[in-house]
Short mmCIF file of C-alpha atoms in Angstrom, two decimals:
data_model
loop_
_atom_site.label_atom_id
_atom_site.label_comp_id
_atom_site.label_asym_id
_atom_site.label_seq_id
_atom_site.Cartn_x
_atom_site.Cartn_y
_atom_site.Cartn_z
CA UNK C 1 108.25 99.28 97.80
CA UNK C 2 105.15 101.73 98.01
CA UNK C 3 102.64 102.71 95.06
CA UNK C 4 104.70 105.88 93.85
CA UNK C 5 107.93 103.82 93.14
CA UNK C 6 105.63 101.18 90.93
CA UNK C 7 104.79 101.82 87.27
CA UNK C 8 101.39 101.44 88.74
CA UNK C 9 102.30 104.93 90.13
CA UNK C 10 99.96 108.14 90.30
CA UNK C 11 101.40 110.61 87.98
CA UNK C 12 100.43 113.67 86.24
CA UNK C 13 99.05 112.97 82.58
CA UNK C 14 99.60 116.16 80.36
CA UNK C 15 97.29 116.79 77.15
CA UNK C 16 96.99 119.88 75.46
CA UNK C 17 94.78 121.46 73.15
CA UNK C 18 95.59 121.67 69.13
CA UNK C 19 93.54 124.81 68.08
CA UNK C 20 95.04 128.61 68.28
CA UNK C 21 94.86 130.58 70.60
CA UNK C 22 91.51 131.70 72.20
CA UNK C 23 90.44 135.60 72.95
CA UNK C 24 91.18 135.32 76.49
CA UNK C 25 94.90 134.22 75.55
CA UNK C 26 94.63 130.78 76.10
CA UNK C 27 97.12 128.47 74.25
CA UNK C 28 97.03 125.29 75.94
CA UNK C 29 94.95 123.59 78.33
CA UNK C 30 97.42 121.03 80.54
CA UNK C 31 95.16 117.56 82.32
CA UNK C 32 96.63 116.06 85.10
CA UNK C 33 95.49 112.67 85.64
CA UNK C 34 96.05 109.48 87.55
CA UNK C 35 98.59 106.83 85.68
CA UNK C 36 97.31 104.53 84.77
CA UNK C 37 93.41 106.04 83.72
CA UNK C 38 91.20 104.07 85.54
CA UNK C 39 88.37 104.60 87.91
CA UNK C 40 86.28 102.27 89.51
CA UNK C 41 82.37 102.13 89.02
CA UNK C 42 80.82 104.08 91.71
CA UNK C 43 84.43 105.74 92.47
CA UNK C 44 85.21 109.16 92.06
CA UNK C 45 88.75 110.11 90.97
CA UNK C 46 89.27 113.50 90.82
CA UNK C 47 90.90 115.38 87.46
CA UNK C 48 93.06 118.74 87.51
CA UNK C 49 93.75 121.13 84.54
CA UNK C 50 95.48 124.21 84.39
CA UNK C 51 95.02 126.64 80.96
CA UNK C 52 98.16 128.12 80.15
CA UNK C 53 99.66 131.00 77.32
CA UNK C 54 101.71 131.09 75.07
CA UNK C 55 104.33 131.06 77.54
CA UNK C 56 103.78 128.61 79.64
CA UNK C 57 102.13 130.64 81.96
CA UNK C 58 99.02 129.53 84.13
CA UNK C 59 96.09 131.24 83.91
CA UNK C 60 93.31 132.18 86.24
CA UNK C 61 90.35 130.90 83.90
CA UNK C 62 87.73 128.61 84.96
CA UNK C 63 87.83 124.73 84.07
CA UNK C 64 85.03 122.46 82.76
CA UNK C 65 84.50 119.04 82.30
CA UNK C 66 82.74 117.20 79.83
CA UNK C 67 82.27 113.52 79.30
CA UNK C 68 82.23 112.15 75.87
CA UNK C 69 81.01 108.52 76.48
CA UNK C 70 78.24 107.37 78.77
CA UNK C 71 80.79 104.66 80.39
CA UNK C 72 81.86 107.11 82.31
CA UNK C 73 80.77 110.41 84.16
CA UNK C 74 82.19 113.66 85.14
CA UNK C 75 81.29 116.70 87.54
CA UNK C 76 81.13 119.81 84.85
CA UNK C 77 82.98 121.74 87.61
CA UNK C 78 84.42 119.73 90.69
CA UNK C 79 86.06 117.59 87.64
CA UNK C 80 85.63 113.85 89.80
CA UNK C 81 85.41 110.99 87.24
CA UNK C 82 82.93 108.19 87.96
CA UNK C 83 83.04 104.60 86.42
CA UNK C 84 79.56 103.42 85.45
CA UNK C 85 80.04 100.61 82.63
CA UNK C 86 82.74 98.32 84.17
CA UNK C 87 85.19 96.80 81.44
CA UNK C 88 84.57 99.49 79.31
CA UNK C 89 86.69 103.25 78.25
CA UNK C 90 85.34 106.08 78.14
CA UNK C 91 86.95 109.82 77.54
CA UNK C 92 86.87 113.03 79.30
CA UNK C 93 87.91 116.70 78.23
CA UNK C 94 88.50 119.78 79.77
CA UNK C 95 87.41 123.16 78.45
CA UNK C 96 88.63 126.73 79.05
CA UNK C 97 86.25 129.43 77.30
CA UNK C 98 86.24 127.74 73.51
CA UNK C 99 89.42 126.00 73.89
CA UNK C 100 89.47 121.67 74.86
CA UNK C 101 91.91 119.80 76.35
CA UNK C 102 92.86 116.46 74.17
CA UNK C 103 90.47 113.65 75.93
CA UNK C 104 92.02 111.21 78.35
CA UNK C 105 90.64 107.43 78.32
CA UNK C 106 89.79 106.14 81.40
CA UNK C 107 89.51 102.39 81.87
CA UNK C 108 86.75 101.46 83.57
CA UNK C 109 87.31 99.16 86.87
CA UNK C 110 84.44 96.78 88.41
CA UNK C 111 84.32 97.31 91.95
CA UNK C 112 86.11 95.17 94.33
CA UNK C 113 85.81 94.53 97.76
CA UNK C 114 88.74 92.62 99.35
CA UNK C 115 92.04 90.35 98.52
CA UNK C 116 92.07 87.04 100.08
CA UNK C 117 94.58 84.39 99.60
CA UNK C 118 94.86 81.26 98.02
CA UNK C 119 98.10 79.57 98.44
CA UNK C 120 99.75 78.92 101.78
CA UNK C 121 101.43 82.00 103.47
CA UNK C 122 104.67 80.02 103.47
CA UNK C 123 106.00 77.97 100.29
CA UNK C 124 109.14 75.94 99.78
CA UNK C 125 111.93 75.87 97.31
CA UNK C 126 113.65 73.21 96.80
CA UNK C 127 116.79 72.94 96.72
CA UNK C 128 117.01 71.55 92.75
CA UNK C 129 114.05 74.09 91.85
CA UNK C 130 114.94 77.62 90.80
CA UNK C 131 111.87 79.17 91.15
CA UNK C 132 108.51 79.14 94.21
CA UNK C 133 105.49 77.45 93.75
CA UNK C 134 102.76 80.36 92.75
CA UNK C 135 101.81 82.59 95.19
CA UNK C 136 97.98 83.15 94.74
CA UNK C 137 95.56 85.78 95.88
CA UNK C 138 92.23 86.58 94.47
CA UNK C 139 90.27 89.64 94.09
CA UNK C 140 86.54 89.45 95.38
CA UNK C 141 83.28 91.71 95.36
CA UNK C 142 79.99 91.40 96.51
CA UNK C 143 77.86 88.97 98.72
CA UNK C 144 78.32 86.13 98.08
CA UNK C 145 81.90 86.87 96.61
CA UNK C 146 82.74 86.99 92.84
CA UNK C 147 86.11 87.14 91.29
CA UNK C 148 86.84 91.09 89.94
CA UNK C 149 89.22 90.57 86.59
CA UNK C 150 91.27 93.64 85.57
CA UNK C 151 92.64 95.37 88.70
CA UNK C 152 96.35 95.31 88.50
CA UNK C 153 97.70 93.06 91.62
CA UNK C 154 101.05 94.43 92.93
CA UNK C 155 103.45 92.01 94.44
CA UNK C 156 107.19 93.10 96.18
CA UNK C 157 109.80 91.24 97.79
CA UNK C 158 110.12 93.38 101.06
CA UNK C 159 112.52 91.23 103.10
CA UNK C 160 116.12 90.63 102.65
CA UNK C 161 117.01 93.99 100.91
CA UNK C 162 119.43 94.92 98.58
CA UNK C 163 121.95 97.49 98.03
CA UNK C 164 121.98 97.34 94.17
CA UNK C 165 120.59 94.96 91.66
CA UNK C 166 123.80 93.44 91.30
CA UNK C 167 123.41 92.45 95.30
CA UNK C 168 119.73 90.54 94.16
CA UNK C 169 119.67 86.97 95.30
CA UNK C 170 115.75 86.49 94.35
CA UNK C 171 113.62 88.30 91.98
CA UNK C 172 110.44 88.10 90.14
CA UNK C 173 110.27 86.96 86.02
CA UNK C 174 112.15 90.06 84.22
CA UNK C 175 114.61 90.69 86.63
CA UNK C 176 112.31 92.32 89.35
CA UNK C 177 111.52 93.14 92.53
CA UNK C 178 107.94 94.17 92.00
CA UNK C 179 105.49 93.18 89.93
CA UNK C 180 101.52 94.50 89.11
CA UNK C 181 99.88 91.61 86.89
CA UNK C 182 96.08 92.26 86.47
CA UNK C 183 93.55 90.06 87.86
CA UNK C 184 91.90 87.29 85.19
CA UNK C 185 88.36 86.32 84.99
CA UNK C 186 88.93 83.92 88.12
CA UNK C 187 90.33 86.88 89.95
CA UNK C 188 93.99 85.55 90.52
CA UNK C 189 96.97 87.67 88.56
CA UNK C 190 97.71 86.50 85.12
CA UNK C 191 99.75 85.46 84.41
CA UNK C 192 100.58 83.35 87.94
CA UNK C 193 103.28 85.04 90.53
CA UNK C 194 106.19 83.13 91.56
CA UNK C 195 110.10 83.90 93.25
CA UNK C 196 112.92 82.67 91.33
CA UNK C 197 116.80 82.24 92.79
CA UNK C 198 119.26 84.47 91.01
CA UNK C 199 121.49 81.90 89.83
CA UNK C 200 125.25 82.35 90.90
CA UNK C 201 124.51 84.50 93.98
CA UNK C 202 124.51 83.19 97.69
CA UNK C 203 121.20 82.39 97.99
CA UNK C 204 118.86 83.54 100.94
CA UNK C 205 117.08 81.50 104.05
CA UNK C 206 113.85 83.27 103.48
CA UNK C 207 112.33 85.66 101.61
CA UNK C 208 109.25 87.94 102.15
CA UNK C 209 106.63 89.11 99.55
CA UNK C 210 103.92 91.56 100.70
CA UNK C 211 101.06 92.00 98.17
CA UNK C 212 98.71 95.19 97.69
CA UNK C 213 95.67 96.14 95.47
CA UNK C 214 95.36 99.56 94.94
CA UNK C 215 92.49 101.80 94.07
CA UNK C 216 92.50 104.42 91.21
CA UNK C 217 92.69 106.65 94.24
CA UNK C 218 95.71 105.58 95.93
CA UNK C 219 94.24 103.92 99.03
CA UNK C 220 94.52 99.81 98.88
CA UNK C 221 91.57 97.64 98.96
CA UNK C 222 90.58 95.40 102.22
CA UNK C 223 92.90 92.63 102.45
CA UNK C 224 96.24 94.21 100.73
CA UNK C 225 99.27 93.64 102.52
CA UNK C 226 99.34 89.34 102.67
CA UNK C 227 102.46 88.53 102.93
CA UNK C 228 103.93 85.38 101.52
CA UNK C 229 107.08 83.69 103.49
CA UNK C 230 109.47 82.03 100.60
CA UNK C 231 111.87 79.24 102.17
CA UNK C 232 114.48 77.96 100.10
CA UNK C 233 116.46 74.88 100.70
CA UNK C 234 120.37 75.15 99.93
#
């Protein structure tokens, strides 16, 4: 399962504007942003806005940026968001002539370097157990490596598939197939990860869970894409 189809998902975050209409016809200014806000320290993410009539209508008017806490910064006319105070929020706006967008609040991301495992690649289930032993990775930065808390840590069974839910023999806690806990202070998702039977269904010889840690940006950080082999014993 790949970013888009994840709640952790890049998706367009509208805000508008609560004053009147400006001189220049302006009723509205619309912010597209990632879902979730966040932005890494040292990381631009880049910010759209269109300004938009009474209608609906788009209009060709120039956009400006403005950041409202120093947590964060923001290009005045490029509109590229920069981190600076990791574990911290800070807000942007947009502005068309006198008009401003309602602010969106970024969460600010400390920067991380790779994902390494913890646990072995391949775990057992026994066959009394309903559920895997934890499957462990940790988030690092720097030299020599620290753990990086708050990064969400996206895990997905990729192997057997399934036709509908209903067909599920193995899932994550909630009825699942993928799951994006953040990262704790030690750097391993909190709460811990593990693969649970689906009780009254046929159960699988293996199952495969690929884990990924994305960037505000889309693109996945060194390291993303461990897999972890699940063996359960019928």
């Amino acid at each position: 399962m790949n970013r888009p189809a994840l709640v952790l998902a890049a998706a367009a975050l509208a805000t508008c504007s609560d004053f009147t209409t400006t001189d220049g016809g302006i009723a509205s200014i619309e912010v597209f942003a990632p879902s979730p806000a966040e932005v890494e320290v040292g990381v631009a993410v880049q910010l759209r806005a269109v300004a938009r009539n009474t209608e609906g209508d788009s209009l060709d008017i120039p956009i400006y940026w403005r950041s409202l806490d120093t947590t964060i910064a923001v290009d005045s006319t490029l509109g590229q968001v920069s981190g600076l105070t990791a574990g911290q929020t800070g807000r942007v706006v947009a502005r068309a002539e006198d008009l401003y967008s309602s602010p969106v609040t970024f969460t600010v991301l400390s920067p991380a370097d790779t994902v390494v495992r913890v646990t072995d690649s391949a775990v057992t289930v026994a066959a009394a157990e309903t559920a895997s032993p934890e499957l462990v990775v940790r988030l690092d930065a720097g030299d020599p490596a620290q753990p990086v808390p708050g990064w969400r840590v996206t895990y997905d069974v990729i192997a057997p598939g399934f036709a509908t839910p209903d067909d599920r023999t193995v899932e994550f806690p909630g009825g699942l197939l993928a799951i994006a806990p953040r990262s704790s202070a030690a750097g391993t998702p909190e709460p811990a990860v593990t693969l649970q039977r689906r009780i009254g269904q046929t159960q699988p010889d293996t199952a495969l869970v690929r884990v990924t840690v994305y960037r505000p940006d889309g693109t996945a950080v060194a390291g993303s894409g461990l897999l972890f082999y699940v063996l359960f014993e019928n």
